[in-house]
Amino acid sequence: MADNDSSTAERGAWNSKLGFILAASGSAIGLGNIVFFASNAYQYGGGAFYLPYFIALFVMGIPVMITEFSLGTMTGKSFPLALQKLAGKKGEFVGWWSIASALTITMYYITILGWALSMLVGAFGSLLEPGATAPFEGMTEPTAGPSAVTWFFGMVATWWPMLAVVAIWGVTVLLLWRGTETIEKAVRIFVPMMWLFMIGLVINGLLQPGGVDGVLYLFTPNLDGIADVRVWQGAFAQMFFSLSLGLGTMTAYASYLPKDADNVNNSLLVSFLNCGFEYIAGVAIFALLFVYALNPAGTTLSLSFFAIPQGIAGFPFGVKFFGVFFFLLVVIAGLTSAVSLVEGMASPLIDKLGISRAKALSFVLVPGILGSLLFAVPSIIDTGLTGNGTLGLTLLDLVDNWAFRYSLLTVGLLECLLLGWVLGADKIRAAVNVHTKFKLGPWFDWLIKLVIPAILSFVIFFTLVDDFTSAGGKFAEEGGLYGSGYTMPGYEWLPVFIPIAWLTFTIVVAAVLTSRRTVDAAPHEADAVPDTLAV
Ligand code: TRP
């Protein structure tokens, strides 16, 4: 074990390999696996999603994860400084840009988690009861049956979710208070719990009459969709997000591993755990969709936030129990991911500025919480609810479109180019191969240097063309910038403002941090992590 001087304690080190695997898979498994995967798979036609998905996993996801883990174990630093060590200043800029993007994404990730927490509270109360409206004033009308849609829009149109957002940020920072030590404690409880809950939901789904049809829909290969570039774009963005790639998270976590960690083995384990969970979650959700013939029209959130509660409300018994169960699962899975996102930002601040963990956390917390609150602003700007209703939801939709679909893939593209060509993919491969049984062949170099950059460039280019030509993104065929098709009197400037604001913010943050001098607070950094780790 490493000596416990203050620099070691500040930077952190995992206690065991299991601790790391739980933390990394806890990071990977989150809203992406439950909320976004199901909605993507549904939107892109179940079995049509499957082939692009597996190609995305093997051709891109696993190799990029090996690379991001190696950055951490080779340098003992988090993302920006690891890239700086291996590929120079340009690398550091890309690293900080990705950290600024992580901040943007974390802001609304936590808002969504706040809504899930509100739904959890609602599940104890009136969410799943017939004739119920949201327990707050809002624009709700009583409905005959339980209506999660009504409840949800009633809820986001109040100030209550802001409390939930503050609570989630509070818990996230608490779980990070002593770095790897507290993360490890949390994931030892939360990650097994997540699996148990999900397996419970799957069994429940499959036991319902008709549940198996949902599974068939998800698993029957359907080759019609694969000619559609959007399906591929959806699968690649989903894979990056689901595996926690492109925002520095996995590099930060791997930087607390010893140098001799087996990055191939770890990547395979984490990706299979993640994608296994994702498909199991898909089974649980699609089973309910088919049992209750639910039709989740509309936004990304509608499947898990409307359709699933709706299905649960139809259970012959155990309605409250399963309602609480489902949202508790979403909150726990999301928390372990939020923890990793915030650690992925705090860790490089500690490395770069030589500040304490508490200070680094507050540098993330203060802007982060303000941003999350902004996404929870309940003022209704789209009275017809044809768009996204509240100001918060509209902002979330617009920011998500740019930050989610461009940041991760752009960082993925740039990191592969920098490491593949500036450092040399063969150097990474050689470093990885020293410590692994599954030796990487020269194919790895070509994936990193050519294949992945080519695919990502194509997907990014196609997304750009799509965004500038279809006004409502996925839901409108009219020409124009993404979002310009929404009806929101007084706020028509938002679709133009958001991409400009997001780009300016991320580039300025990246430039400022890159230009600062690195203060090394951990001069014993070589000893910070033990050379080998017990299993
Ligand atoms: N992978 C997580 C999910 O599926 C979210 C997440 C955590 C993430 N850290 C990340 C996504 C880093 C991208 C990059 O919900």
mmCIF file with all atom_site columns, C-alpha atoms in Angstrom, residues 11 78-81 95-110 169 172-173 176 183 246-253 256 337-353 355-357 359-369 372 505 509 513:
data_model
loop_
_atom_site.group_PDB
_atom_site.id
_atom_site.type_symbol
_atom_site.label_atom_id
_atom_site.label_alt_id
_atom_site.label_comp_id
_atom_site.label_asym_id
_atom_site.label_entity_id
_atom_site.label_seq_id
_atom_site.pdbx_PDB_ins_code
_atom_site.Cartn_x
_atom_site.Cartn_y
_atom_site.Cartn_z
_atom_site.occupancy
_atom_site.B_iso_or_equiv
_atom_site.pdbx_formal_charge
_atom_site.auth_seq_id
_atom_site.auth_comp_id
_atom_site.auth_asym_id
_atom_site.auth_atom_id
_atom_site.pdbx_PDB_model_num
ATOM 1  C CA . ARG A 1 11  ? -4.739  12.533 -5.114  1.00 0.00 ? 11  ARG A CA 1
ATOM 2  C CA . SER A 1 78  ? -6.132  12.889 -15.012 1.00 0.00 ? 78  SER A CA 1
ATOM 3  C CA . PHE A 1 79  ? -7.217  13.659 -18.578 1.00 0.00 ? 79  PHE A CA 1
ATOM 4  C CA . PRO A 1 80  ? -5.837  17.127 -19.516 1.00 0.00 ? 80  PRO A CA 1
ATOM 5  C CA . LEU A 1 81  ? -2.444  16.626 -17.903 1.00 0.00 ? 81  LEU A CA 1
ATOM 6  C CA . GLY A 1 95  ? -8.402  17.800 -22.307 1.00 0.00 ? 95  GLY A CA 1
ATOM 7  C CA . TRP A 1 96  ? -9.677  20.988 -20.704 1.00 0.00 ? 96  TRP A CA 1
ATOM 8  C CA . TRP A 1 97  ? -12.231 21.475 -23.440 1.00 0.00 ? 97  TRP A CA 1
ATOM 9  C CA . SER A 1 98  ? -13.587 18.067 -22.580 1.00 0.00 ? 98  SER A CA 1
ATOM 10 C CA . ILE A 1 99  ? -13.656 18.975 -18.871 1.00 0.00 ? 99  ILE A CA 1
ATOM 11 C CA . ALA A 1 100 ? -15.646 22.142 -19.678 1.00 0.00 ? 100 ALA A CA 1
ATOM 12 C CA . SER A 1 101 ? -18.014 20.000 -21.726 1.00 0.00 ? 101 SER A CA 1
ATOM 13 C CA . ALA A 1 102 ? -18.271 17.598 -18.815 1.00 0.00 ? 102 ALA A CA 1
ATOM 14 C CA . LEU A 1 103 ? -19.353 20.509 -16.618 1.00 0.00 ? 103 LEU A CA 1
ATOM 15 C CA . THR A 1 104 ? -22.051 21.445 -19.113 1.00 0.00 ? 104 THR A CA 1
ATOM 16 C CA . ILE A 1 105 ? -23.345 17.884 -19.336 1.00 0.00 ? 105 ILE A CA 1
ATOM 17 C CA . THR A 1 106 ? -23.153 17.329 -15.571 1.00 0.00 ? 106 THR A CA 1
ATOM 18 C CA . MET A 1 107 ? -25.332 20.399 -15.016 1.00 0.00 ? 107 MET A CA 1
ATOM 19 C CA . TYR A 1 108 ? -28.303 18.930 -16.808 1.00 0.00 ? 108 TYR A CA 1
ATOM 20 C CA . TYR A 1 109 ? -27.487 15.315 -15.915 1.00 0.00 ? 109 TYR A CA 1
ATOM 21 C CA . ILE A 1 110 ? -28.035 16.318 -12.288 1.00 0.00 ? 110 ILE A CA 1
ATOM 22 C CA . TRP A 1 169 ? -25.454 17.924 -5.746  1.00 0.00 ? 169 TRP A CA 1
ATOM 23 C CA . THR A 1 172 ? -22.593 13.861 -4.879  1.00 0.00 ? 172 THR A CA 1
ATOM 24 C CA . VAL A 1 173 ? -20.104 16.146 -3.179  1.00 0.00 ? 173 VAL A CA 1
ATOM 25 C CA . LEU A 1 176 ? -16.541 12.627 -3.148  1.00 0.00 ? 176 LEU A CA 1
ATOM 26 C CA . ILE A 1 183 ? -16.283 6.652  -3.742  1.00 0.00 ? 183 ILE A CA 1
ATOM 27 C CA . GLY A 1 246 ? -14.823 11.434 -24.056 1.00 0.00 ? 246 GLY A CA 1
ATOM 28 C CA . LEU A 1 247 ? -15.128 13.516 -20.905 1.00 0.00 ? 247 LEU A CA 1
ATOM 29 C CA . GLY A 1 248 ? -12.023 12.493 -19.001 1.00 0.00 ? 248 GLY A CA 1
ATOM 30 C CA . THR A 1 249 ? -13.899 10.386 -16.472 1.00 0.00 ? 249 THR A CA 1
ATOM 31 C CA . MET A 1 250 ? -12.265 7.042  -17.163 1.00 0.00 ? 250 MET A CA 1
ATOM 32 C CA . THR A 1 251 ? -8.785  8.552  -17.258 1.00 0.00 ? 251 THR A CA 1
ATOM 33 C CA . ALA A 1 252 ? -9.303  10.164 -13.855 1.00 0.00 ? 252 ALA A CA 1
ATOM 34 C CA . TYR A 1 253 ? -10.474 6.846  -12.388 1.00 0.00 ? 253 TYR A CA 1
ATOM 35 C CA . TYR A 1 256 ? -5.738  6.039  -9.226  1.00 0.00 ? 256 TYR A CA 1
ATOM 36 C CA . SER A 1 337 ? -22.313 8.345  -12.594 1.00 0.00 ? 337 SER A CA 1
ATOM 37 C CA . ALA A 1 338 ? -22.661 11.931 -11.368 1.00 0.00 ? 338 ALA A CA 1
ATOM 38 C CA . VAL A 1 339 ? -19.979 11.153 -8.793  1.00 0.00 ? 339 VAL A CA 1
ATOM 39 C CA . SER A 1 340 ? -17.628 10.050 -11.569 1.00 0.00 ? 340 SER A CA 1
ATOM 40 C CA . LEU A 1 341 ? -18.391 13.070 -13.733 1.00 0.00 ? 341 LEU A CA 1
ATOM 41 C CA . VAL A 1 342 ? -17.589 15.428 -10.870 1.00 0.00 ? 342 VAL A CA 1
ATOM 42 C CA . GLU A 1 343 ? -14.470 13.463 -9.906  1.00 0.00 ? 343 GLU A CA 1
ATOM 43 C CA . GLY A 1 344 ? -13.377 13.666 -13.561 1.00 0.00 ? 344 GLY A CA 1
ATOM 44 C CA . MET A 1 345 ? -13.448 17.460 -13.203 1.00 0.00 ? 345 MET A CA 1
ATOM 45 C CA . ALA A 1 346 ? -12.140 17.842 -9.647  1.00 0.00 ? 346 ALA A CA 1
ATOM 46 C CA . SER A 1 347 ? -9.185  15.522 -10.181 1.00 0.00 ? 347 SER A CA 1
ATOM 47 C CA . PRO A 1 348 ? -7.538  17.555 -13.000 1.00 0.00 ? 348 PRO A CA 1
ATOM 48 C CA . LEU A 1 349 ? -8.076  20.779 -11.035 1.00 0.00 ? 349 LEU A CA 1
ATOM 49 C CA . ILE A 1 350 ? -6.155  19.237 -8.136  1.00 0.00 ? 350 ILE A CA 1
ATOM 50 C CA . ASP A 1 351 ? -3.430  18.048 -10.522 1.00 0.00 ? 351 ASP A CA 1
ATOM 51 C CA . LYS A 1 352 ? -3.126  21.364 -12.326 1.00 0.00 ? 352 LYS A CA 1
ATOM 52 C CA . LEU A 1 353 ? -3.632  24.023 -9.672  1.00 0.00 ? 353 LEU A CA 1
ATOM 53 C CA . ILE A 1 355 ? -5.328  22.982 -4.664  1.00 0.00 ? 355 ILE A CA 1
ATOM 54 C CA . SER A 1 356 ? -7.037  20.915 -1.987  1.00 0.00 ? 356 SER A CA 1
ATOM 55 C CA . ARG A 1 357 ? -9.805  18.474 -2.836  1.00 0.00 ? 357 ARG A CA 1
ATOM 56 C CA . LYS A 1 359 ? -11.411 23.641 -3.067  1.00 0.00 ? 359 LYS A CA 1
ATOM 57 C CA . ALA A 1 360 ? -11.458 21.703 -6.330  1.00 0.00 ? 360 ALA A CA 1
ATOM 58 C CA . LEU A 1 361 ? -14.878 20.319 -5.469  1.00 0.00 ? 361 LEU A CA 1
ATOM 59 C CA . SER A 1 362 ? -16.216 23.777 -4.744  1.00 0.00 ? 362 SER A CA 1
ATOM 60 C CA . PHE A 1 363 ? -14.847 25.072 -8.073  1.00 0.00 ? 363 PHE A CA 1
ATOM 61 C CA . VAL A 1 364 ? -17.041 22.462 -9.740  1.00 0.00 ? 364 VAL A CA 1
ATOM 62 C CA . LEU A 1 365 ? -19.974 22.689 -7.339  1.00 0.00 ? 365 LEU A CA 1
ATOM 63 C CA . VAL A 1 366 ? -20.618 26.426 -7.557  1.00 0.00 ? 366 VAL A CA 1
ATOM 64 C CA . PRO A 1 367 ? -21.046 26.803 -11.338 1.00 0.00 ? 367 PRO A CA 1
ATOM 65 C CA . GLY A 1 368 ? -22.470 23.301 -11.515 1.00 0.00 ? 368 GLY A CA 1
ATOM 66 C CA . ILE A 1 369 ? -25.319 23.876 -9.114  1.00 0.00 ? 369 ILE A CA 1
ATOM 67 C CA . SER A 1 372 ? -28.476 22.658 -12.783 1.00 0.00 ? 372 SER A CA 1
ATOM 68 C CA . PHE A 1 505 ? -17.929 28.936 -22.669 1.00 0.00 ? 505 PHE A CA 1
ATOM 69 C CA . VAL A 1 509 ? -12.501 27.695 -19.989 1.00 0.00 ? 509 VAL A CA 1
ATOM 70 C CA . LEU A 1 513 ? -6.844  26.525 -17.842 1.00 0.00 ? 513 LEU A CA 1
#
